[in-house]
Amino acid sequence: MKIYKTVQGFVIEHNGQYYISRHTDWDLFINREDLFFELQREIQLLPAAAEYKSLIDNGLQAPIQSQEVWASGVTYLRSRNARMEESKVAGGDNFYDRVYDAERPELFFKSAPQRVVGSGQAVRIRKDSKWNVPEPELTLFINSKGQISGYTVGNDMSSRDIEGENPLYLPQAKSYDKSAAIGPCIAIFDKPIDSDTKISLEISRYDIPLFTDSIEINRMKRKHTDLVEYLFREMSFPQGCFLMTGTGIVPHDDFTLEVGDVVRITIEGIGTLVNTIEMK
Ligand code: DO4
Ligand code: MG
């Protein structure tokens, strides 16, 4: 089951059929307990129509209203290695290595909802950075009770030169207008996502693929439930929240994004998040 936030309403997709929910408040719509079963009950009372798909094609928004977006880091070996390399001078070979093996995960605040974009919208690179990459990340939707109730595709845009210069610059490397993208939908399953689910990244320039790679989520060092447990230890999220789970794909060190590049991140069973790069 997939749910899409569009300018004309909330679309539910199930078994190739499309429905429009009677709900009008996204926060209330997504934060219900047992969301999969709630949605199943709801669509039994709704007419299905193929035309409802055009609402997604023409007015898709990011699947967020008041939720904060958080992120975890160094959850895959590839991320640990890339970070150790980029921050060698700043001593990164030590602290990234240690956090990869530590019991406590790295968790950081990524974005307030108004800085988040959806699929089909532009993400930004900073004007004061020369080395920028997308980070394709499975992103959890966690309800206010701390239950993982949905999954979306996330892009944790990162300025590698800023984060590599000094770990204390991480918030500037990670959080700025349009540095977070999520979408196209929230996928709601009746069980946790399959561990062999693949995440793929394609970056194209002038319509030519420049970089492609993929990884299965079972290569992640930590469990989703452990990340959530740490995030909710001393914080409450009355409308639920999103948590990016870290990247396992990092382009080679001489790659940087340019204005006009198109980033496509696909996660099996969820969909494709498409964003163009801008700088203004
Ligand atoms: O430690 C810096 C950020 C890590 C990160 O964003 C990731 O591993 O995805
Ligand atoms: Mg990341």
PDB file of C-alpha atoms and ligand atoms in Angstrom:
ATOM      1  CA  MET A   1       0.000   0.000   0.000  1.00  0.00           C
ATOM      2  CA  LYS A   2       1.352   3.464  -0.916  1.00  0.00           C
ATOM      3  CA  ILE A   3       0.132   6.887   0.117  1.00  0.00           C
ATOM      4  CA  TYR A   4       0.857  10.077  -1.830  1.00  0.00           C
ATOM      5  CA  LYS A   5       0.342  13.673  -0.726  1.00  0.00           C
ATOM      6  CA  THR A   6      -0.904  15.759  -3.660  1.00  0.00           C
ATOM      7  CA  VAL A   7      -2.274  19.281  -3.997  1.00  0.00           C
ATOM      8  CA  GLN A   8      -5.751  17.847  -4.544  1.00  0.00           C
ATOM      9  CA  GLY A   9      -5.792  15.263  -1.774  1.00  0.00           C
ATOM     10  CA  PHE A  10      -4.216  12.130  -0.376  1.00  0.00           C
ATOM     11  CA  VAL A  11      -4.060   9.255  -2.875  1.00  0.00           C
ATOM     12  CA  ILE A  12      -3.899   5.634  -1.723  1.00  0.00           C
ATOM     13  CA  GLU A  13      -2.490   3.063  -4.162  1.00  0.00           C
ATOM     14  CA  HIS A  14      -3.195  -0.608  -3.534  1.00  0.00           C
ATOM     15  CA  ASN A  15      -2.960  -3.566  -5.948  1.00  0.00           C
ATOM     16  CA  GLY A  16      -2.897  -1.256  -8.971  1.00  0.00           C
ATOM     17  CA  GLN A  17      -6.031   0.656  -7.827  1.00  0.00           C
ATOM     18  CA  TYR A  18      -6.129   4.306  -6.771  1.00  0.00           C
ATOM     19  CA  TYR A  19      -8.365   5.876  -4.108  1.00  0.00           C
ATOM     20  CA  ILE A  20      -8.717   9.373  -2.620  1.00  0.00           C
ATOM     21  CA  SER A  21      -8.831   9.449   1.153  1.00  0.00           C
ATOM     22  CA  ARG A  22     -11.477  11.497   2.949  1.00  0.00           C
ATOM     23  CA  HIS A  23      -8.753  12.738   5.314  1.00  0.00           C
ATOM     24  CA  THR A  24      -7.612  16.332   4.921  1.00  0.00           C
ATOM     25  CA  ASP A  25      -4.884  16.562   7.574  1.00  0.00           C
ATOM     26  CA  TRP A  26      -1.665  14.717   6.619  1.00  0.00           C
ATOM     27  CA  ASP A  27      -0.365  14.717  10.204  1.00  0.00           C
ATOM     28  CA  LEU A  28      -3.475  12.886  11.427  1.00  0.00           C
ATOM     29  CA  PHE A  29      -3.655  10.699   8.306  1.00  0.00           C
ATOM     30  CA  ILE A  30      -0.159   9.218   8.678  1.00  0.00           C
ATOM     31  CA  ASN A  31       0.146   9.156  12.454  1.00  0.00           C
ATOM     32  CA  ARG A  32      -2.573   6.573  13.121  1.00  0.00           C
ATOM     33  CA  GLU A  33      -1.582   3.356  14.882  1.00  0.00           C
ATOM     34  CA  ASP A  34      -1.833   0.163  12.768  1.00  0.00           C
ATOM     35  CA  LEU A  35      -1.721   2.332   9.658  1.00  0.00           C
ATOM     36  CA  PHE A  36      -1.720  -0.602   7.211  1.00  0.00           C
ATOM     37  CA  PHE A  37      -4.969  -2.002   8.648  1.00  0.00           C
ATOM     38  CA  GLU A  38      -6.522   1.473   8.982  1.00  0.00           C
ATOM     39  CA  LEU A  39      -5.866   2.093   5.287  1.00  0.00           C
ATOM     40  CA  GLN A  40      -7.211  -1.324   4.349  1.00  0.00           C
ATOM     41  CA  ARG A  41     -10.432  -0.542   6.224  1.00  0.00           C
ATOM     42  CA  GLU A  42     -10.617   2.923   4.685  1.00  0.00           C
ATOM     43  CA  ILE A  43     -10.347   1.832   1.023  1.00  0.00           C
ATOM     44  CA  GLN A  44     -13.195  -0.652   1.435  1.00  0.00           C
ATOM     45  CA  LEU A  45     -15.491   2.372   1.740  1.00  0.00           C
ATOM     46  CA  LEU A  46     -13.972   4.348  -1.158  1.00  0.00           C
ATOM     47  CA  PRO A  47     -14.526   4.175  -4.932  1.00  0.00           C
ATOM     48  CA  ALA A  48     -11.404   3.273  -6.961  1.00  0.00           C
ATOM     49  CA  ALA A  49     -10.589   5.091 -10.201  1.00  0.00           C
ATOM     50  CA  ALA A  50      -7.622   4.939 -12.567  1.00  0.00           C
ATOM     51  CA  GLU A  51      -7.876   8.731 -13.130  1.00  0.00           C
ATOM     52  CA  TYR A  52      -6.808   9.387  -9.539  1.00  0.00           C
ATOM     53  CA  LYS A  53      -3.287   8.491 -10.696  1.00  0.00           C
ATOM     54  CA  SER A  54      -3.208  11.822 -12.589  1.00  0.00           C
ATOM     55  CA  LEU A  55      -3.290  13.626  -9.217  1.00  0.00           C
ATOM     56  CA  ILE A  56       0.074  12.017  -8.486  1.00  0.00           C
ATOM     57  CA  ASP A  57       1.437  12.794 -11.952  1.00  0.00           C
ATOM     58  CA  ASN A  58       0.359  16.446 -11.798  1.00  0.00           C
ATOM     59  CA  GLY A  59       0.419  17.664  -8.197  1.00  0.00           C
ATOM     60  CA  LEU A  60       2.769  15.526  -6.134  1.00  0.00           C
ATOM     61  CA  GLN A  61       4.119  17.021  -2.888  1.00  0.00           C
ATOM     62  CA  ALA A  62       6.676  15.788  -0.357  1.00  0.00           C
ATOM     63  CA  PRO A  63       4.901  13.307   1.999  1.00  0.00           C
ATOM     64  CA  ILE A  64       5.386  15.539   5.048  1.00  0.00           C
ATOM     65  CA  GLN A  65       3.495  18.211   6.989  1.00  0.00           C
ATOM     66  CA  SER A  66       4.826  19.022  10.491  1.00  0.00           C
ATOM     67  CA  GLN A  67       7.330  16.206  10.972  1.00  0.00           C
ATOM     68  CA  GLU A  68      11.030  16.785  11.650  1.00  0.00           C
ATOM     69  CA  VAL A  69      13.522  14.864   9.538  1.00  0.00           C
ATOM     70  CA  TRP A  70      16.379  13.203  11.410  1.00  0.00           C
ATOM     71  CA  ALA A  71      19.253  11.184  10.000  1.00  0.00           C
ATOM     72  CA  SER A  72      21.663   8.521  11.098  1.00  0.00           C
ATOM     73  CA  GLY A  73      25.198   8.278   9.817  1.00  0.00           C
ATOM     74  CA  VAL A  74      28.065   5.875   9.289  1.00  0.00           C
ATOM     75  CA  THR A  75      25.706   2.903   9.265  1.00  0.00           C
ATOM     76  CA  TYR A  76      27.379   1.271   6.225  1.00  0.00           C
ATOM     77  CA  LEU A  77      31.082   0.429   5.811  1.00  0.00           C
ATOM     78  CA  ARG A  78      31.223   2.484   2.574  1.00  0.00           C
ATOM     79  CA  SER A  79      30.139   5.613   4.455  1.00  0.00           C
ATOM     80  CA  ARG A  80      32.679   5.027   7.227  1.00  0.00           C
ATOM     81  CA  ASN A  81      35.512   4.608   4.700  1.00  0.00           C
ATOM     82  CA  ALA A  82      34.532   7.658   2.627  1.00  0.00           C
ATOM     83  CA  ARG A  83      34.271   9.836   5.744  1.00  0.00           C
ATOM     84  CA  MET A  84      37.604   8.638   7.140  1.00  0.00           C
ATOM     85  CA  GLU A  85      39.236   9.563   3.829  1.00  0.00           C
ATOM     86  CA  GLU A  86      37.630  13.031   3.449  1.00  0.00           C
ATOM     87  CA  SER A  87      38.434  14.053   7.039  1.00  0.00           C
ATOM     88  CA  LYS A  88      41.940  12.578   7.386  1.00  0.00           C
ATOM     89  CA  VAL A  89      43.506  15.961   8.154  1.00  0.00           C
ATOM     90  CA  ALA A  90      40.827  16.702  10.776  1.00  0.00           C
ATOM     91  CA  GLY A  91      41.389  13.350  12.495  1.00  0.00           C
ATOM     92  CA  GLY A  92      38.398  11.577  10.910  1.00  0.00           C
ATOM     93  CA  ASP A  93      40.236   8.272  10.645  1.00  0.00           C
ATOM     94  CA  ASN A  94      39.649   8.074  14.378  1.00  0.00           C
ATOM     95  CA  PHE A  95      36.163   9.386  15.141  1.00  0.00           C
ATOM     96  CA  TYR A  96      34.285   7.896  12.137  1.00  0.00           C
ATOM     97  CA  ASP A  97      35.910   4.536  12.796  1.00  0.00           C
ATOM     98  CA  ARG A  98      34.871   4.711  16.451  1.00  0.00           C
ATOM     99  CA  VAL A  99      31.240   5.651  15.776  1.00  0.00           C
ATOM    100  CA  TYR A 100      30.891   2.803  13.266  1.00  0.00           C
ATOM    101  CA  ASP A 101      31.764   0.315  16.015  1.00  0.00           C
ATOM    102  CA  ALA A 102      30.192   2.100  18.985  1.00  0.00           C
ATOM    103  CA  GLU A 103      26.953   0.984  20.594  1.00  0.00           C
ATOM    104  CA  ARG A 104      25.449   4.499  20.363  1.00  0.00           C
ATOM    105  CA  PRO A 105      24.658   5.435  16.738  1.00  0.00           C
ATOM    106  CA  GLU A 106      25.284   8.801  15.100  1.00  0.00           C
ATOM    107  CA  LEU A 107      21.953  10.655  14.917  1.00  0.00           C
ATOM    108  CA  PHE A 108      21.614  14.227  13.722  1.00  0.00           C
ATOM    109  CA  PHE A 109      18.856  16.716  12.982  1.00  0.00           C
ATOM    110  CA  LYS A 110      18.544  16.983   9.212  1.00  0.00           C
ATOM    111  CA  SER A 111      15.620  19.251   8.442  1.00  0.00           C
ATOM    112  CA  ALA A 112      12.533  21.124   9.498  1.00  0.00           C
ATOM    113  CA  PRO A 113       9.604  20.277   7.189  1.00  0.00           C
ATOM    114  CA  GLN A 114       9.632  23.603   5.330  1.00  0.00           C
ATOM    115  CA  ARG A 115      13.139  22.913   3.968  1.00  0.00           C
ATOM    116  CA  VAL A 116      12.187  19.489   2.587  1.00  0.00           C
ATOM    117  CA  VAL A 117      11.356  18.916  -1.085  1.00  0.00           C
ATOM    118  CA  GLY A 118       9.535  16.064  -2.799  1.00  0.00           C
ATOM    119  CA  SER A 119      10.035  14.100  -5.991  1.00  0.00           C
ATOM    120  CA  GLY A 120      10.106  16.269  -9.117  1.00  0.00           C
ATOM    121  CA  GLN A 121      11.391  19.301  -7.190  1.00  0.00           C
ATOM    122  CA  ALA A 122      14.922  20.701  -7.044  1.00  0.00           C
ATOM    123  CA  VAL A 123      17.438  20.039  -4.282  1.00  0.00           C
ATOM    124  CA  ARG A 124      20.235  22.562  -3.696  1.00  0.00           C
ATOM    125  CA  ILE A 125      23.996  22.584  -3.408  1.00  0.00           C
ATOM    126  CA  ARG A 126      25.572  25.310  -1.277  1.00  0.00           C
ATOM    127  CA  LYS A 127      27.300  28.273  -2.956  1.00  0.00           C
ATOM    128  CA  ASP A 128      30.193  28.041  -0.465  1.00  0.00           C
ATOM    129  CA  SER A 129      30.968  24.376  -1.184  1.00  0.00           C
ATOM    130  CA  LYS A 130      32.904  22.763  -4.012  1.00  0.00           C
ATOM    131  CA  TRP A 131      32.274  19.093  -3.289  1.00  0.00           C
ATOM    132  CA  ASN A 132      28.661  17.913  -3.109  1.00  0.00           C
ATOM    133  CA  VAL A 133      26.993  14.528  -3.344  1.00  0.00           C
ATOM    134  CA  PRO A 134      23.531  13.024  -2.916  1.00  0.00           C
ATOM    135  CA  GLU A 135      23.127  10.348  -0.259  1.00  0.00           C
ATOM    136  CA  PRO A 136      20.461   7.774  -1.161  1.00  0.00           C
ATOM    137  CA  GLU A 137      18.861   6.543   2.054  1.00  0.00           C
ATOM    138  CA  LEU A 138      15.981   4.349   3.074  1.00  0.00           C
ATOM    139  CA  THR A 139      13.900   6.668   5.254  1.00  0.00           C
ATOM    140  CA  LEU A 140      11.610   5.468   8.016  1.00  0.00           C
ATOM    141  CA  PHE A 141       8.355   7.076   9.010  1.00  0.00           C
ATOM    142  CA  ILE A 142       7.972   6.551  12.760  1.00  0.00           C
ATOM    143  CA  ASN A 143       4.658   7.381  14.447  1.00  0.00           C
ATOM    144  CA  SER A 144       4.365   9.270  17.744  1.00  0.00           C
ATOM    145  CA  LYS A 145       4.388   5.958  19.648  1.00  0.00           C
ATOM    146  CA  GLY A 146       7.833   5.133  18.237  1.00  0.00           C
ATOM    147  CA  GLN A 147       6.566   2.467  15.802  1.00  0.00           C
ATOM    148  CA  ILE A 148       8.033   2.234  12.294  1.00  0.00           C
ATOM    149  CA  SER A 149       4.876   2.429  10.214  1.00  0.00           C
ATOM    150  CA  GLY A 150       6.127   3.391   6.749  1.00  0.00           C
ATOM    151  CA  TYR A 151       9.101   3.766   4.436  1.00  0.00           C
ATOM    152  CA  THR A 152      10.073   6.375   1.888  1.00  0.00           C
ATOM    153  CA  VAL A 153      13.061   7.221  -0.291  1.00  0.00           C
ATOM    154  CA  GLY A 154      15.399   9.911   1.048  1.00  0.00           C
ATOM    155  CA  ASN A 155      18.217  12.056  -0.299  1.00  0.00           C
ATOM    156  CA  ASP A 156      20.531  13.427   2.416  1.00  0.00           C
ATOM    157  CA  MET A 157      22.368  16.050   0.309  1.00  0.00           C
ATOM    158  CA  SER A 158      25.856  16.609   1.721  1.00  0.00           C
ATOM    159  CA  SER A 159      28.745  19.029   1.237  1.00  0.00           C
ATOM    160  CA  ARG A 160      31.748  16.764   1.641  1.00  0.00           C
ATOM    161  CA  ASP A 161      34.411  19.494   1.787  1.00  0.00           C
ATOM    162  CA  ILE A 162      32.616  21.282   4.660  1.00  0.00           C
ATOM    163  CA  GLU A 163      31.989  18.099   6.671  1.00  0.00           C
ATOM    164  CA  GLY A 164      35.563  16.900   5.955  1.00  0.00           C
ATOM    165  CA  GLU A 165      37.191  20.114   7.153  1.00  0.00           C
ATOM    166  CA  ASN A 166      35.918  19.760  10.706  1.00  0.00           C
ATOM    167  CA  PRO A 167      33.276  17.455  12.249  1.00  0.00           C
ATOM    168  CA  LEU A 168      31.794  20.474  14.045  1.00  0.00           C
ATOM    169  CA  TYR A 169      30.748  21.790  10.624  1.00  0.00           C
ATOM    170  CA  LEU A 170      28.443  18.802  10.054  1.00  0.00           C
ATOM    171  CA  PRO A 171      25.202  20.800  10.571  1.00  0.00           C
ATOM    172  CA  GLN A 172      26.290  23.254   7.836  1.00  0.00           C
ATOM    173  CA  ALA A 173      27.249  20.428   5.477  1.00  0.00           C
ATOM    174  CA  LYS A 174      23.922  18.719   5.976  1.00  0.00           C
ATOM    175  CA  SER A 175      21.238  21.280   6.786  1.00  0.00           C
ATOM    176  CA  TYR A 176      20.344  24.155   4.522  1.00  0.00           C
ATOM    177  CA  ASP A 177      17.344  25.055   2.328  1.00  0.00           C
ATOM    178  CA  LYS A 178      16.313  22.112   0.102  1.00  0.00           C
ATOM    179  CA  SER A 179      19.065  19.817   1.348  1.00  0.00           C
ATOM    180  CA  ALA A 180      16.590  17.042   2.163  1.00  0.00           C
ATOM    181  CA  ALA A 181      14.313  15.268  -0.285  1.00  0.00           C
ATOM    182  CA  ILE A 182      11.801  12.541   0.502  1.00  0.00           C
ATOM    183  CA  GLY A 183       9.194  10.780  -1.620  1.00  0.00           C
ATOM    184  CA  PRO A 184       7.493   9.993  -3.892  1.00  0.00           C
ATOM    185  CA  CYS A 185       5.171   8.265  -1.385  1.00  0.00           C
ATOM    186  CA  ILE A 186       5.158   6.509   1.960  1.00  0.00           C
ATOM    187  CA  ALA A 187       4.974   2.745   1.476  1.00  0.00           C
ATOM    188  CA  ILE A 188       3.052   0.994   4.233  1.00  0.00           C
ATOM    189  CA  PHE A 189       3.596  -2.729   4.671  1.00  0.00           C
ATOM    190  CA  ASP A 190       2.006  -5.219   7.049  1.00  0.00           C
ATOM    191  CA  LYS A 191       5.503  -6.317   8.158  1.00  0.00           C
ATOM    192  CA  PRO A 192       9.015  -4.798   8.285  1.00  0.00           C
ATOM    193  CA  ILE A 193      10.627  -4.094   4.901  1.00  0.00           C
ATOM    194  CA  ASP A 194      12.496  -7.070   3.325  1.00  0.00           C
ATOM    195  CA  SER A 195      16.166  -7.113   4.260  1.00  0.00           C
ATOM    196  CA  ASP A 196      17.273  -7.788   0.667  1.00  0.00           C
ATOM    197  CA  THR A 197      15.578  -4.608  -0.594  1.00  0.00           C
ATOM    198  CA  LYS A 198      17.861  -2.788  -3.032  1.00  0.00           C
ATOM    199  CA  ILE A 199      18.605   0.951  -3.122  1.00  0.00           C
ATOM    200  CA  SER A 200      19.881   2.283  -6.470  1.00  0.00           C
ATOM    201  CA  LEU A 201      21.350   5.652  -7.364  1.00  0.00           C
ATOM    202  CA  GLU A 202      21.681   7.136 -10.838  1.00  0.00           C
ATOM    203  CA  ILE A 203      23.145  10.600 -11.451  1.00  0.00           C
ATOM    204  CA  SER A 204      22.850  11.944 -14.991  1.00  0.00           C
ATOM    205  CA  ARG A 205      24.259  15.014 -16.675  1.00  0.00           C
ATOM    206  CA  TYR A 206      22.811  16.190 -20.025  1.00  0.00           C
ATOM    207  CA  ASP A 207      20.656  13.027 -19.985  1.00  0.00           C
ATOM    208  CA  ILE A 208      23.723  10.764 -19.845  1.00  0.00           C
ATOM    209  CA  PRO A 209      24.152   8.547 -16.761  1.00  0.00           C
ATOM    210  CA  LEU A 210      27.418   9.578 -15.069  1.00  0.00           C
ATOM    211  CA  PHE A 211      27.285   7.443 -11.966  1.00  0.00           C
ATOM    212  CA  THR A 212      25.215   4.412 -11.001  1.00  0.00           C
ATOM    213  CA  ASP A 213      25.455   2.083  -8.040  1.00  0.00           C
ATOM    214  CA  SER A 214      23.237   0.025  -5.778  1.00  0.00           C
ATOM    215  CA  ILE A 215      23.301  -1.717  -2.419  1.00  0.00           C
ATOM    216  CA  GLU A 216      20.986  -3.950  -0.394  1.00  0.00           C
ATOM    217  CA  ILE A 217      19.795  -2.669   2.975  1.00  0.00           C
ATOM    218  CA  ASN A 218      21.047  -5.842   4.687  1.00  0.00           C
ATOM    219  CA  ARG A 219      24.566  -4.354   4.351  1.00  0.00           C
ATOM    220  CA  MET A 220      23.657  -1.853   7.053  1.00  0.00           C
ATOM    221  CA  LYS A 221      25.455  -2.373  10.343  1.00  0.00           C
ATOM    222  CA  ARG A 222      22.567  -1.372  12.622  1.00  0.00           C
ATOM    223  CA  LYS A 223      18.951  -2.434  13.061  1.00  0.00           C
ATOM    224  CA  HIS A 224      16.211   0.090  12.236  1.00  0.00           C
ATOM    225  CA  THR A 225      14.607  -0.554  15.623  1.00  0.00           C
ATOM    226  CA  ASP A 226      17.886   0.266  17.430  1.00  0.00           C
ATOM    227  CA  LEU A 227      18.150   3.614  15.618  1.00  0.00           C
ATOM    228  CA  VAL A 228      14.552   4.418  16.562  1.00  0.00           C
ATOM    229  CA  GLU A 229      15.116   3.393  20.170  1.00  0.00           C
ATOM    230  CA  TYR A 230      18.015   5.875  20.489  1.00  0.00           C
ATOM    231  CA  LEU A 231      16.097   8.642  18.693  1.00  0.00           C
ATOM    232  CA  PHE A 232      13.063   8.313  20.976  1.00  0.00           C
ATOM    233  CA  ARG A 233      15.052   7.867  24.222  1.00  0.00           C
ATOM    234  CA  GLU A 234      14.816  11.490  25.315  1.00  0.00           C
ATOM    235  CA  MET A 235      12.670  13.083  22.614  1.00  0.00           C
ATOM    236  CA  SER A 236       8.996  12.991  21.743  1.00  0.00           C
ATOM    237  CA  PHE A 237       7.518  13.532  18.290  1.00  0.00           C
ATOM    238  CA  PRO A 238       3.777  14.294  18.615  1.00  0.00           C
ATOM    239  CA  GLN A 239       3.211  14.073  14.835  1.00  0.00           C
ATOM    240  CA  GLY A 240       5.760  11.298  14.263  1.00  0.00           C
ATOM    241  CA  CYS A 241       9.028  11.894  12.410  1.00  0.00           C
ATOM    242  CA  PHE A 242      11.187  10.746   9.504  1.00  0.00           C
ATOM    243  CA  LEU A 243      14.572   9.104   9.992  1.00  0.00           C
ATOM    244  CA  MET A 244      17.065   8.686   7.163  1.00  0.00           C
ATOM    245  CA  THR A 245      19.026   5.515   7.838  1.00  0.00           C
ATOM    246  CA  GLY A 246      22.421   6.399   6.316  1.00  0.00           C
ATOM    247  CA  THR A 247      24.040   5.899   2.947  1.00  0.00           C
ATOM    248  CA  GLY A 248      25.793   2.826   1.593  1.00  0.00           C
ATOM    249  CA  ILE A 249      26.554   4.486  -1.739  1.00  0.00           C
ATOM    250  CA  VAL A 250      29.169   7.223  -2.107  1.00  0.00           C
ATOM    251  CA  PRO A 251      30.389   8.362  -5.555  1.00  0.00           C
ATOM    252  CA  HIS A 252      34.178   8.237  -6.134  1.00  0.00           C
ATOM    253  CA  ASP A 253      36.186  11.057  -4.551  1.00  0.00           C
ATOM    254  CA  ASP A 254      36.653  13.115  -7.742  1.00  0.00           C
ATOM    255  CA  PHE A 255      32.889  13.379  -8.325  1.00  0.00           C
ATOM    256  CA  THR A 256      30.878  16.460  -7.431  1.00  0.00           C
ATOM    257  CA  LEU A 257      27.339  17.419  -8.397  1.00  0.00           C
ATOM    258  CA  GLU A 258      26.741  20.269 -10.841  1.00  0.00           C
ATOM    259  CA  VAL A 259      23.704  22.473 -11.422  1.00  0.00           C
ATOM    260  CA  GLY A 260      21.301  20.683 -13.801  1.00  0.00           C
ATOM    261  CA  ASP A 261      22.335  17.148 -12.799  1.00  0.00           C
ATOM    262  CA  VAL A 262      19.414  14.797 -12.235  1.00  0.00           C
ATOM    263  CA  VAL A 263      19.523  12.436  -9.244  1.00  0.00           C
ATOM    264  CA  ARG A 264      17.295   9.338  -9.299  1.00  0.00           C
ATOM    265  CA  ILE A 265      17.083   7.165  -6.209  1.00  0.00           C
ATOM    266  CA  THR A 266      15.023   3.997  -6.442  1.00  0.00           C
ATOM    267  CA  ILE A 267      14.100   1.675  -3.584  1.00  0.00           C
ATOM    268  CA  GLU A 268      12.359  -1.564  -4.502  1.00  0.00           C
ATOM    269  CA  GLY A 269       8.766  -1.679  -3.288  1.00  0.00           C
ATOM    270  CA  ILE A 270       8.641   2.076  -2.643  1.00  0.00           C
ATOM    271  CA  GLY A 271       9.437   4.004  -5.838  1.00  0.00           C
ATOM    272  CA  THR A 272      11.813   6.539  -7.365  1.00  0.00           C
ATOM    273  CA  LEU A 273      12.710   9.939  -5.936  1.00  0.00           C
ATOM    274  CA  VAL A 274      13.817  12.301  -8.726  1.00  0.00           C
ATOM    275  CA  ASN A 275      15.490  15.646  -8.051  1.00  0.00           C
ATOM    276  CA  THR A 276      17.352  18.152 -10.198  1.00  0.00           C
ATOM    277  CA  ILE A 277      20.283  20.088  -8.736  1.00  0.00           C
ATOM    278  CA  GLU A 278      20.079  23.882  -8.369  1.00  0.00           C
ATOM    279  CA  MET A 279      22.226  26.448  -6.533  1.00  0.00           C
ATOM    280  CA  LYS A 280      20.203  29.662  -6.300  1.00  0.00           C
TER     281      LYS A 280
HETATM  282  O1  DO4 B   1      28.890  11.513   9.817  1.00  0.00           O
HETATM  283  C1  DO4 B   1      28.493  12.151   8.932  1.00  0.00           C
HETATM  284  C2  DO4 B   1      27.264  11.914   8.172  1.00  0.00           C
HETATM  285  C3  DO4 B   1      27.037  10.485   7.827  1.00  0.00           C
HETATM  286  C4  DO4 B   1      25.893  10.258   6.902  1.00  0.00           C
HETATM  287  O2  DO4 B   1      25.112  11.125   6.596  1.00  0.00           O
HETATM  288  C5  DO4 B   1      25.690   8.909   6.346  1.00  0.00           C
HETATM  289  O3  DO4 B   1      26.450   7.979   6.646  1.00  0.00           O
HETATM  290  O4  DO4 B   1      24.730   8.749   5.582  1.00  0.00           O
HETATM  291 MG    MG B   2      23.594  10.468   5.112  1.00  0.00          MG
END
